[in-house]
Structures are given as C-alpha cells and as structure tokens.
Short mmCIF file of C-alpha atoms and ligand atoms in Angstrom, two decimals:
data_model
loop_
_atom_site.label_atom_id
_atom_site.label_comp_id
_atom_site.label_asym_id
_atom_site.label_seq_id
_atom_site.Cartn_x
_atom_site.Cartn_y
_atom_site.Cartn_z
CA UNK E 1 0.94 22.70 -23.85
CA UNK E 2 -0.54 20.18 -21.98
CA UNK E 3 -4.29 19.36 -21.82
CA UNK E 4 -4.25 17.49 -18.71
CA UNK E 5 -4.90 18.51 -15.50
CA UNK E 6 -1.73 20.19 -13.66
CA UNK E 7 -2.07 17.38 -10.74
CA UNK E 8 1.39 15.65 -10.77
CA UNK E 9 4.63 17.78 -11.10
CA UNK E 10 6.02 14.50 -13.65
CA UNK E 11 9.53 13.89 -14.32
CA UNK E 12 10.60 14.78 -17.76
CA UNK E 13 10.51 10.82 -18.97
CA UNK E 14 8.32 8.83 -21.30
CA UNK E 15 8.41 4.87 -21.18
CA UNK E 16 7.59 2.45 -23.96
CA UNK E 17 8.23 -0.63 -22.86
CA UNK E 18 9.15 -2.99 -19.91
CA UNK E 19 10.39 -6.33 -18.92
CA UNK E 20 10.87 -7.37 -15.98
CA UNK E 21 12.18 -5.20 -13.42
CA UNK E 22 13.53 -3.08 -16.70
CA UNK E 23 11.92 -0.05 -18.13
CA UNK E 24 12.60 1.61 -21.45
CA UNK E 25 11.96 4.94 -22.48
CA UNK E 26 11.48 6.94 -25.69
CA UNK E 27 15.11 7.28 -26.49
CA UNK E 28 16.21 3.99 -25.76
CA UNK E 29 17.61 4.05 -22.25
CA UNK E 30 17.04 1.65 -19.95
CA UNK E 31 16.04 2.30 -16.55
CA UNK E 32 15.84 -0.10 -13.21
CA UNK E 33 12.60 -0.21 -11.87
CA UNK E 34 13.08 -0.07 -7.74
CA UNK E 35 9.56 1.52 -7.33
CA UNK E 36 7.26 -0.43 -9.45
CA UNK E 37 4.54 2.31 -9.92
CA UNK E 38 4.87 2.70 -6.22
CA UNK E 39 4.58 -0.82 -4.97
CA UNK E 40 1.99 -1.90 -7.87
CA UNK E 41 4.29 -3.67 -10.12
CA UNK E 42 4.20 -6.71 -7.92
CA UNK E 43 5.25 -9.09 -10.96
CA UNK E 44 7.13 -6.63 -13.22
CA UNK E 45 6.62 -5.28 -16.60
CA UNK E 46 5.63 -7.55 -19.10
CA UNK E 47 5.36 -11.10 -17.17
CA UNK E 48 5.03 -13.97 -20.18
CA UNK E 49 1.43 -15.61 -17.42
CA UNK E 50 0.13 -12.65 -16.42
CA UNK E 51 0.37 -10.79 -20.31
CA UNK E 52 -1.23 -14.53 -21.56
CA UNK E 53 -3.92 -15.10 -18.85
CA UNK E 54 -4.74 -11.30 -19.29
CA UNK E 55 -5.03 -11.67 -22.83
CA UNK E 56 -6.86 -14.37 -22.84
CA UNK E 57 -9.32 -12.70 -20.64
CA UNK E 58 -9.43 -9.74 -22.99
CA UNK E 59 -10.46 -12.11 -25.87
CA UNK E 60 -13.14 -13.83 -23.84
CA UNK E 61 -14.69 -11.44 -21.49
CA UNK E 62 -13.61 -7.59 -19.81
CA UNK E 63 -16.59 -6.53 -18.18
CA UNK E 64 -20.28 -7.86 -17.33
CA UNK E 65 -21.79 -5.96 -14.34
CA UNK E 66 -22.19 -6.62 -10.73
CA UNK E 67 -26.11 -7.33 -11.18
CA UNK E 68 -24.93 -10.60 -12.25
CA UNK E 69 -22.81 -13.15 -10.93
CA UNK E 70 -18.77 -13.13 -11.63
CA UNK E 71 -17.27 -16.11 -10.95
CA UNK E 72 -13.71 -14.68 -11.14
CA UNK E 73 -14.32 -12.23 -8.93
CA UNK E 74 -16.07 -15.07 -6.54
CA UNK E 75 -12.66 -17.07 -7.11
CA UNK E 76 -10.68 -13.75 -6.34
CA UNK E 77 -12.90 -13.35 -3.05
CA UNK E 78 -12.13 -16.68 -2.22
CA UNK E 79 -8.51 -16.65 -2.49
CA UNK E 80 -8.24 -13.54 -0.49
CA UNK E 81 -9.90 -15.33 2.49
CA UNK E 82 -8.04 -18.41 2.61
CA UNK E 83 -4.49 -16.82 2.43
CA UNK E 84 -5.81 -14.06 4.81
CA UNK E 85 -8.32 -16.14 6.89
CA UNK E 86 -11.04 -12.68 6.51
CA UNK E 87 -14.19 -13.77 5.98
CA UNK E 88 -15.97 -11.47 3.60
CA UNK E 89 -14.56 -9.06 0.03
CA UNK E 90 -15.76 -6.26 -1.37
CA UNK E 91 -14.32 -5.60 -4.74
CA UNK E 92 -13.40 -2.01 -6.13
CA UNK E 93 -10.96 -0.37 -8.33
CA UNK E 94 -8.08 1.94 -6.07
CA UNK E 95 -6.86 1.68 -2.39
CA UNK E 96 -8.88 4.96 -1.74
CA UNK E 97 -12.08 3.03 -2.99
CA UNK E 98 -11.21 0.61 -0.71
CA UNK E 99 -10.65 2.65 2.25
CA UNK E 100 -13.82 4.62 1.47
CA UNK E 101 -15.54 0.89 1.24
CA UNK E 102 -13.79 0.35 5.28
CA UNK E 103 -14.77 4.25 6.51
CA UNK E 104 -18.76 3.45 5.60
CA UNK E 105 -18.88 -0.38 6.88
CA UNK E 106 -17.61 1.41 10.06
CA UNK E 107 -20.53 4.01 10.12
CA UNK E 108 -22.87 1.59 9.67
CA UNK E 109 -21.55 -1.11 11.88
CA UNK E 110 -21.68 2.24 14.61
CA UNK E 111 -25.35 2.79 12.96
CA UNK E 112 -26.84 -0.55 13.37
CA UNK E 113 -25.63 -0.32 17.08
CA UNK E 114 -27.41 2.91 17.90
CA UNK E 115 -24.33 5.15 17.62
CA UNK E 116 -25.46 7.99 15.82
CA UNK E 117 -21.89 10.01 15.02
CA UNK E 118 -19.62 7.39 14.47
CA UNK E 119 -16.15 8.31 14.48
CA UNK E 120 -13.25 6.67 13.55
CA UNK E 121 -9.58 7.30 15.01
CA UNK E 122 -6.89 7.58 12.85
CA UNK E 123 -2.97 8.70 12.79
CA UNK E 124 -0.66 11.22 12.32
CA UNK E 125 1.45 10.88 9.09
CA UNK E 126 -1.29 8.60 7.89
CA UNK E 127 -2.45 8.14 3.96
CA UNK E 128 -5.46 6.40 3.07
CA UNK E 129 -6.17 8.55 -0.07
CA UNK E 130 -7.68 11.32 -1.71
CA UNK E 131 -11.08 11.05 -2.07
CA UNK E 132 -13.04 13.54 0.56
CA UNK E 133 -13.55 10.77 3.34
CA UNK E 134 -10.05 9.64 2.23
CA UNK E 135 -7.88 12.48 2.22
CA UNK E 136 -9.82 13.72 6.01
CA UNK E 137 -8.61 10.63 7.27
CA UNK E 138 -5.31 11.04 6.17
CA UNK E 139 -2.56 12.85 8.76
CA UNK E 140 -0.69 15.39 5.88
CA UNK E 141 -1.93 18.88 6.23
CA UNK E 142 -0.98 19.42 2.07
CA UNK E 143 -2.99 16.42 1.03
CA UNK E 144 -6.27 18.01 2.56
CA UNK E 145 -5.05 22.14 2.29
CA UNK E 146 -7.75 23.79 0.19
CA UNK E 147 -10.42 21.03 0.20
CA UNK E 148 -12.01 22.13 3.31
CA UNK E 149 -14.79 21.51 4.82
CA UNK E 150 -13.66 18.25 5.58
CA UNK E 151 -15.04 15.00 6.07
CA UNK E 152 -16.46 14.43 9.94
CA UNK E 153 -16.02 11.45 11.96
CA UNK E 154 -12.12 11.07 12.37
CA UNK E 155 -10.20 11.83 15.61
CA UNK E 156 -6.76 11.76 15.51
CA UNK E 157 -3.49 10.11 17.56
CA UNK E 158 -0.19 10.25 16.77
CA UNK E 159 0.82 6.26 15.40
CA UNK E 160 2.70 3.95 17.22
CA UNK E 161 1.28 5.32 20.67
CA UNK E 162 -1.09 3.33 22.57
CA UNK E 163 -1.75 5.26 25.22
CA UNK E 164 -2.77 8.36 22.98
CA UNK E 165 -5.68 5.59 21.71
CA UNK E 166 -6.63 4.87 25.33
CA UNK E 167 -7.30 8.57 26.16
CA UNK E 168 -9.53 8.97 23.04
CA UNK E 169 -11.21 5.98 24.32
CA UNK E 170 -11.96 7.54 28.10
CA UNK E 171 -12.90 10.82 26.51
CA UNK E 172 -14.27 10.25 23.56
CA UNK E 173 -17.64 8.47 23.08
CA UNK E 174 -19.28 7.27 19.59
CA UNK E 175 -15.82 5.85 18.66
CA UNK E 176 -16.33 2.74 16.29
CA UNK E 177 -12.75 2.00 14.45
CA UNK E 178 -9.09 2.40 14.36
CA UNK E 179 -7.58 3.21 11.20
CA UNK E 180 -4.11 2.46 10.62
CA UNK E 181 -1.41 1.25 7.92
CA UNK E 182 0.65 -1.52 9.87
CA UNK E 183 3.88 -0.05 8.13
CA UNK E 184 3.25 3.93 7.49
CA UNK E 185 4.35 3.97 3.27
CA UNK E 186 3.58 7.63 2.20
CA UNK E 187 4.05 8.74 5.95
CA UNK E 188 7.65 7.59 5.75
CA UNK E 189 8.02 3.49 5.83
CA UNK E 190 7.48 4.01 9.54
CA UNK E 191 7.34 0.80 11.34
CA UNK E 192 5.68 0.54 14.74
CA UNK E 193 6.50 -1.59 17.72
CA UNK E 194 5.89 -5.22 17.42
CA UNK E 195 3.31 -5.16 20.14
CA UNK E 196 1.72 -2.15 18.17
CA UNK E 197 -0.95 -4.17 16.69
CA UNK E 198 -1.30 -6.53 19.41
CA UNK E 199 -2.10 -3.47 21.56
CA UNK E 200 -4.83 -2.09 19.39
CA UNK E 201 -6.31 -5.32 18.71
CA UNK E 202 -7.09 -5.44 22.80
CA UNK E 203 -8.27 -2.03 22.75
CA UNK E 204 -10.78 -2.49 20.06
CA UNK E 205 -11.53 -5.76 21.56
CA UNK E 206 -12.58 -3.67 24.73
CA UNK E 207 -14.46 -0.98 23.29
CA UNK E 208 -16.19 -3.87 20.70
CA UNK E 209 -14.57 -1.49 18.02
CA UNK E 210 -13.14 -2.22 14.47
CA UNK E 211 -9.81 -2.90 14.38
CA UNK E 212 -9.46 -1.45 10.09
CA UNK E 213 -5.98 -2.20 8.81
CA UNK E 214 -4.76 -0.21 5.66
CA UNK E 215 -2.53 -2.83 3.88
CA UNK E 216 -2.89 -0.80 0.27
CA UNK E 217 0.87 -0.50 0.26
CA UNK E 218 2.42 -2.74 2.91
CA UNK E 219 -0.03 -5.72 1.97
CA UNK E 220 0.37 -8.40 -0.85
CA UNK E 221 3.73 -10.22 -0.15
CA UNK E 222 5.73 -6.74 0.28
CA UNK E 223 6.86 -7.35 3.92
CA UNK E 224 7.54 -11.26 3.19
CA UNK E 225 4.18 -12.70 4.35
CA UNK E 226 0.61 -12.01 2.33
CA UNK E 227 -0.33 -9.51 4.70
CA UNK E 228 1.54 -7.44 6.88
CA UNK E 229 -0.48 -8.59 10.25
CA UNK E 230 0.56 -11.74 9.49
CA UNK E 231 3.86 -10.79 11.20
CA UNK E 232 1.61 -10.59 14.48
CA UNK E 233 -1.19 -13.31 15.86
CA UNK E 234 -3.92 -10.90 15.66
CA UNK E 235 -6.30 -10.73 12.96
CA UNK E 236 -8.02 -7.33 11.74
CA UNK E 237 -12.08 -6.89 11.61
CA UNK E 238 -11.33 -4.97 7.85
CA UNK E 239 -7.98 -5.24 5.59
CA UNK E 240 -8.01 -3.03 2.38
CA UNK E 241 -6.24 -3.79 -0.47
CA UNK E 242 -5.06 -2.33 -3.90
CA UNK E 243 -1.91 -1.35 -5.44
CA UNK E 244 -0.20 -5.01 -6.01
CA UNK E 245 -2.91 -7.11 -6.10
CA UNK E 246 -3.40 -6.86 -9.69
CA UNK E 247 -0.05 -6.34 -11.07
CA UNK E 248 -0.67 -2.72 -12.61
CA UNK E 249 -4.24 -3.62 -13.81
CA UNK E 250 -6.41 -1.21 -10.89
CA UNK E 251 -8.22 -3.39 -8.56
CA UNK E 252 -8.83 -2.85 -4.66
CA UNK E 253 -10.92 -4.79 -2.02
CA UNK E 254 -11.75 -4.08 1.38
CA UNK E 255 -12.18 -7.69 3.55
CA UNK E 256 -14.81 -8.16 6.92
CA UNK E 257 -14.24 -10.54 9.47
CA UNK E 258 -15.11 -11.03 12.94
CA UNK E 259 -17.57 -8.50 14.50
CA UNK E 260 -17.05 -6.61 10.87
CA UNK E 261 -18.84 -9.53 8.49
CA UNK E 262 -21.99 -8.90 7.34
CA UNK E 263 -22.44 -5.31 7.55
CA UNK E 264 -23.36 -4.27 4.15
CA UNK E 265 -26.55 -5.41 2.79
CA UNK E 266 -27.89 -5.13 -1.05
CA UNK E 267 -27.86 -1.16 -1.43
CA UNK E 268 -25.30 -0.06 1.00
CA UNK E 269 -22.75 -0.09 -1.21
CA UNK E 270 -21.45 -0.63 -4.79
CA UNK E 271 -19.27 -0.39 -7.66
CA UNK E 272 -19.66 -0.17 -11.45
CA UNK E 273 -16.09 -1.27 -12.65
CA UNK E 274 -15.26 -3.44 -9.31
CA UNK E 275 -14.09 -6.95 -9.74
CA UNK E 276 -14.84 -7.41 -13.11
CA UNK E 277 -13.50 -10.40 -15.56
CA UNK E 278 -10.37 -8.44 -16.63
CA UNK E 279 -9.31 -6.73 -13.35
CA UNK E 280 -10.49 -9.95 -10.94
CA UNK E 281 -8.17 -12.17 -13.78
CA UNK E 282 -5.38 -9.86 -12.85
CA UNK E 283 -5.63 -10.41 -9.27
CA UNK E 284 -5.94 -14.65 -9.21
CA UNK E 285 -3.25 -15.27 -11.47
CA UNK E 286 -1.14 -12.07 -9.46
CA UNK E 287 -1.98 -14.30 -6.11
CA UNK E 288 -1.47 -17.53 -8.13
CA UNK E 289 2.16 -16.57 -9.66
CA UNK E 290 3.10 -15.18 -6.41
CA UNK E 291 2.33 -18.51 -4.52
CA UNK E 292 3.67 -20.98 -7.50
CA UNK E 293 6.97 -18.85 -7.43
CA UNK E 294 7.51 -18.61 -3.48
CA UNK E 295 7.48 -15.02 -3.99
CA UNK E 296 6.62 -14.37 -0.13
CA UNK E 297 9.83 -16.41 0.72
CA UNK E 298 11.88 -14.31 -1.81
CA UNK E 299 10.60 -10.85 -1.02
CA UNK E 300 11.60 -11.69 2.70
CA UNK E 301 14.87 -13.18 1.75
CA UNK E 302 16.31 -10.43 -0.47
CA UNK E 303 14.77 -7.88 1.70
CA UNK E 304 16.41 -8.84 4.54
CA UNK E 305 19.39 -8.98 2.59
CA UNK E 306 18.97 -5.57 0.89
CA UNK E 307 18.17 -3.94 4.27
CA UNK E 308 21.43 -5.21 5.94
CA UNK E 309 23.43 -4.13 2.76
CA UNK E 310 22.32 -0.39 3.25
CA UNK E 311 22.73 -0.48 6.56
CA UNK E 312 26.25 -1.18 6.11
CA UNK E 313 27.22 0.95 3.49
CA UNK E 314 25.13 3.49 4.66
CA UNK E 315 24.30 3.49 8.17
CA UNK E 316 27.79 4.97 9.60
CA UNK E 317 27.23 8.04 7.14
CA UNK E 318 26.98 11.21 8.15
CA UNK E 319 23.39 12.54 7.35
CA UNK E 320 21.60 8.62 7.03
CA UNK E 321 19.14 9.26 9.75
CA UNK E 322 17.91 5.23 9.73
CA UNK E 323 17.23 2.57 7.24
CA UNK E 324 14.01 1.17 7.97
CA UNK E 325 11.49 -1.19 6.74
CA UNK E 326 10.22 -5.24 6.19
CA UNK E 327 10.60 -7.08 3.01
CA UNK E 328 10.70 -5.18 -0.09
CA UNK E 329 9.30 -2.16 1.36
CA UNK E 330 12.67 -0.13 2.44
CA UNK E 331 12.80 3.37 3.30
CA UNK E 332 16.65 5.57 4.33
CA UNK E 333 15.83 8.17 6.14
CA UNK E 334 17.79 11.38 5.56
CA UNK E 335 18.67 14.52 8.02
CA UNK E 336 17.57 16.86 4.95
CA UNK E 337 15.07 16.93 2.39
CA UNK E 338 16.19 14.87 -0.31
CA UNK E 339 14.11 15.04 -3.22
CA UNK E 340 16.96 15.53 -5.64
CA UNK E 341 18.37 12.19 -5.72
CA UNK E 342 15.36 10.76 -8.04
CA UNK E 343 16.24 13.04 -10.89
CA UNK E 344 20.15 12.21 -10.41
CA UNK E 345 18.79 8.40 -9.56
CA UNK E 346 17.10 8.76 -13.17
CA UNK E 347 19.80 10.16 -15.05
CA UNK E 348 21.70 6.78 -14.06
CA UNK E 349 18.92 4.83 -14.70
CA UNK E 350 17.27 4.17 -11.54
CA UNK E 351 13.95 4.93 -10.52
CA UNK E 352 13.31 5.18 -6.79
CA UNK E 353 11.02 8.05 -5.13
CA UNK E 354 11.19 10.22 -2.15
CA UNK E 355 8.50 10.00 0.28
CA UNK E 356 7.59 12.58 3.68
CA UNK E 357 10.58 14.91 1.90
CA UNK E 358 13.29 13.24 3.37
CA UNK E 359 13.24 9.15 3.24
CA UNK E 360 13.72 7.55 -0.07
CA UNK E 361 11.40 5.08 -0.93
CA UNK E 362 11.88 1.55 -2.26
CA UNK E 363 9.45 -0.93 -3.48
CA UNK E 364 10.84 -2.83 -6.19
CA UNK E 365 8.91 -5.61 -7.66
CA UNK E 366 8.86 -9.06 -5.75
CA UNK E 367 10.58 -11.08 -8.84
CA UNK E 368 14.03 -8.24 -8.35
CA UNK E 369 17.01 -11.01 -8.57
CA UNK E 370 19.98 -10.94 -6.57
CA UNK E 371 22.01 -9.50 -9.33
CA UNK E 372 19.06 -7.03 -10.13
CA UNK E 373 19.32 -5.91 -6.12
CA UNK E 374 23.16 -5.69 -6.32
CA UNK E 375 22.87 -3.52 -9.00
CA UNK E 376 20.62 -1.30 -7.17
CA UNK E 377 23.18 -0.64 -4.23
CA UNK E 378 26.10 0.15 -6.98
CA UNK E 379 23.86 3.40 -8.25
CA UNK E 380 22.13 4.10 -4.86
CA UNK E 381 24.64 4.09 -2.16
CA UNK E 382 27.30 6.59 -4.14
CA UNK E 383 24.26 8.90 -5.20
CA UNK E 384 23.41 9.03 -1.59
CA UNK E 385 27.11 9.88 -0.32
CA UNK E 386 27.81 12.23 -2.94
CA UNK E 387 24.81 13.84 -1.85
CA UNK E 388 25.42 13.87 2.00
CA UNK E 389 28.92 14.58 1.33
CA UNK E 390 27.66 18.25 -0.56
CA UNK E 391 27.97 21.64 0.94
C1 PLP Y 401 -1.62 4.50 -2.21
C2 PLP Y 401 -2.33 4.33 -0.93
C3 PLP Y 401 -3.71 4.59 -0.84
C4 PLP Y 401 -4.52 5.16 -1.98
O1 PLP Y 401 -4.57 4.31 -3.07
P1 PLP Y 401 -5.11 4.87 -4.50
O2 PLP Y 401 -5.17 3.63 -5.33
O3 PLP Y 401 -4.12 5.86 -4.97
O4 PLP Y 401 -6.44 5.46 -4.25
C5 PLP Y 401 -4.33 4.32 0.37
N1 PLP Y 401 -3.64 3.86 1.42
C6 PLP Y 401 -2.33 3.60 1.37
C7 PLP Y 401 -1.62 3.05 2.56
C8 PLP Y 401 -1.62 3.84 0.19
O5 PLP Y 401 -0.30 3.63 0.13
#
C-alpha cells in the first residue's frame, strides 16, 4: 500500500525517462507526450541547454535566500518585463502562489485606498488553484466541496459576459479587481470574444480597478505570442505566471504594472524557495531557448495547423461538440463525458487528458515537430470515432 496521500486517482504508469516530446516507462514503452505535465513541459523532456545550464547551476549555486540579492532572479524579472512590457515581478514557486501573490496586492491596493472589504470578481468555470484564497476564487463547486468556510472577498460572473461585470459594478461597492484566465484551461479551453479583454480593460479603467490576468496555463508562448493578451492591445495591471516558465523545474511570478506597481512594500509579502539560483536558471534559459528557437512563431504555426486538421477530421462527427483553442493549447469538446479515451489514448501510447469531463485537453510541448503532430492525429482522431461511434 501506498504511503502517500490519496489526492490524485493516478493512472497505472511509471516513467523513467524522456526525450523530447517522448516518454518512457518502466517496461520499455514509449509514449507521446501531447500534455507535457499539463502545459509545463514547455521544452520537452530532457533538452541537451536546459539539462547543461541547469546542471551547471546545480554545481555552482541552488539556493541563497531572498535576504540577499539574486541576480538571476533580477535577470529573470527583467526578461519578464521587456517581453511583457509589466513593470514589476514577484517570484514564487506554483501558479496558485502566484495567484495568491495577485489576490493580496489587490487587498492592499483596495487597503491603501480606504476600501476596507475589498473584493475581487471572478468567473464561472474559473481555476486559479487550490490553496484557500485559491480554490474560493475558483468557479468548480468539487474543487472547494468540503473546505468550507471559504475565503471572502470574491463575487462571481459567469466569463465571457460583460454586462454580468457591469451589474456587479452598479451594485456592488468595495470592488477592486477582475480575475480572469484569458483562455479558460481547467474550465474547458474556453475562449472568449476578442473584444472580451478589451471590454474589461475599460471597465476596470472606469472603476480605477485591477484588471488581474491568470496566464498560469495560457501564458508563456502556448497561444503563439508570450502572453496571451498579447493577442489584444490592452495591457493587464497583474499577469501570473507558472507552469511553463521553467520547463518542469516549479517556478511562478505574479507581474504589476500600471495603477498595480508598487503595492507591496518590505513585509507584505514573501517567499522562502521563490526565484532562487536553480529555479530562476530554469526560467532565463526556458525564455532564452524559446526566443533563440522562434518557438512563439512555431507554436502558432503548428497550432493553427493542428486545429484545422481536427476540425476536419473531426468536426462533421457525430458527438464533436467544437474544437476550440489558440496555439498549442487545443481542447475537442465532446456531447458526453469522455474520460475514457486517456486510458485507451495510453494504451497506444499517447498521453492527452480530459478536462471539465467532457473536452480533451492538449498542450503538447512547443518544440512538437510536424511529424511528431501528424502522429498525434493518426492515434487521436480514430480513438475519438471509435468512441463516438459506441453504443
Ligand atoms: C494550473 C493552474 C493554476 C494552479 O497552478 P499550481 O501550480 O497547480 O498551483 C492556476 N491557474 C491556472 C489558470 C492554472 O491552469
């Protein structure tokens, strides 16, 4: 029996090895990797720069402490701001961190302005985590079901609707932030209108609020630009960060700008492990490989590409609800739970997952090939038929 905690229901594989967009388990079979430890895998398994740079690292320094200076993590800050054009980073360890990091900059911001019970709105279908603050903030009744009482301060509107925001606004005072992913990933891969953004970016512009942009998933070169905003003009006051920005080694951030920077002073707010040598080296040489290699360009390419592909082999099937998504961030939406297909995806070596029951999820890892991506379709697209076509 096992000694850990009963908190995933894990699927009866072991791996031992990687490279590339390849995974190997104990028995020898190979396995392609379409979800990359859910959209953290940004380089792969194994990349020859990143295993070097990190070694490297390893041999010269993994952790100091945050009462000194770091200059990776100082390099990592400033790399964040010039590709996203924030103007402030907090460094942490997990998206949640990081969302936790956004949830109290907007209590204080609403604080140091004489708002006493600052509340934030957020979505339905939303996930920004687990942590208490976290998982109240997040729209899925099974992520917060038994961990009551829950956190205070969060109103909530269903996503994608504007006018649901203005009505919070006329009858709800003490609002100080909007909290939304720009491309719902647990929720779905639900993507909003492309005035969506623009539209909240006037409203909190109106009300002087903080427009706080969850890019954990959708951010770091998944939809085919750094950041997902970047497909709109607006900026955000707060971004958060996590899951691809180090390649697999756990590092988060939460970025201020505008009306955001320069909330925290010495004392608000803090982090043992955050942005140290090892996991800031992990990020610059992620954002450094990523830039050298055009991955942006790719990602958008071969997305684009992959997205059409499904939608013709799948979209006139009976049962394939929609095939949605930006980049390598693709979700098919089913008319019936669907959680099956992983374990038959697995047994012919493919890993995908199943998000919101029915939409399976892909994120593979921004250096998939063309041949790599073909070769997803081949085991996919039958697996999904086969299962449509049952009963
Ligand atoms: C995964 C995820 C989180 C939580 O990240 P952890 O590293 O698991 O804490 C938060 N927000 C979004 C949008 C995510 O996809």
């Amino acid at each position: 029996m096992s000694h850990l905690m009963n908190t995933y229901a894990r699927q009866p594989v072991t791996f031992t090895h990687g490279e590339g967009v390849w995974l190997w388990d104990v028995n020898g079979k190979r396995y392609l990797d379409a979800l990359s430890g859910i959209a953290v895998n940004t380089l792969g398994h194994a990349h020859p720069r990143l295993t070097a740079a990190l070694s490297a690292q390893i041999g010269r320094l993994i952790h100091t402490s945050n009462l000194y200076q770091v200059r990776e993590q100082e390099l990592v800050a400033d790399k964040l701001c010039e590709l996203s054009g924030m103007q402030e980073v907090f460094l942490c360890n997990s998206g949640c961190e990081a969302n936790e990091a956004a949830i109290k900059l907007a209590r204080l911001y609403g604080n140091q302005r004489g708002i006493d019970t600052p509340t934030i709105i957020v979505m339905e279908k939303a996930f920004h985590g687990r942590t208490l603050a976290t998982l109240s903030a997040t729209g899925n009744r099974k992520v917060q079901a038994g961990f009551e009482p829950l956190v205070k301060g969060f109103v909530r509107v269903p996503y994608d609707d504007l006018d649901a925001i203005r009505q919070v606004a006329a009858h709800t005072p003490n609002i100080v932030a909007v909290l939304v992913e720009p491309i719902q990933g647990e929720g779905g891969i639900r993507t909003p209108d492309i005035s969506y953004l623009q539209g909240l970016r006037k409203i909190c512009d109106e009300h002087e609020w903080l427009l706080m942009l969850d890019e954990v998933q959708c951010g770091l070169g998944r939809t085919g630009k750094w950041f997902a905003f970047q497909h709109t003009s607006i900026m955000p006051d707060v971004m958060t960060l996590a899951k691809g920005l180090g390649s697999g080694v756990p590092v988060g951030a939460c970025l201020a700008a505008g009306r955001a920077t320069g909330t925290f002073k010495p004392g608000n707010h803090g982090s043992t492990f955050g942005g140290n040598p090892l996991a800031s080296t992990a990020a610059l040489v992620t954002l450094d490989i990523m830039e050298q290699d055009q991955l942006l360009a790719h990602a958008a390419k071969l997305g684009t590409w992959l997205k059409q592909q499904f939608q013709t082999k799948l979209g006139g099937v009976k049962g394939v609800v929609a095939v949605r998504g930006q980049g390598l961030m693709l979700g098919i939406e089913l008319d019936k739970p669907c959680g099956e297909i992983v374990g038959k995806a697995r047994e012919n070596g493919l890993l995908v997952n199943v998000t919101a029951d029915n939409v399976i999820r892909l994120l593979p890892s921004l250096i998939f090939s063309e041949t790599e991506a073909q070769q997803l379709l081949d085991i996919l697209c039958p697996l999904v038929v086969d299962f449509l076509a049952q009963e």
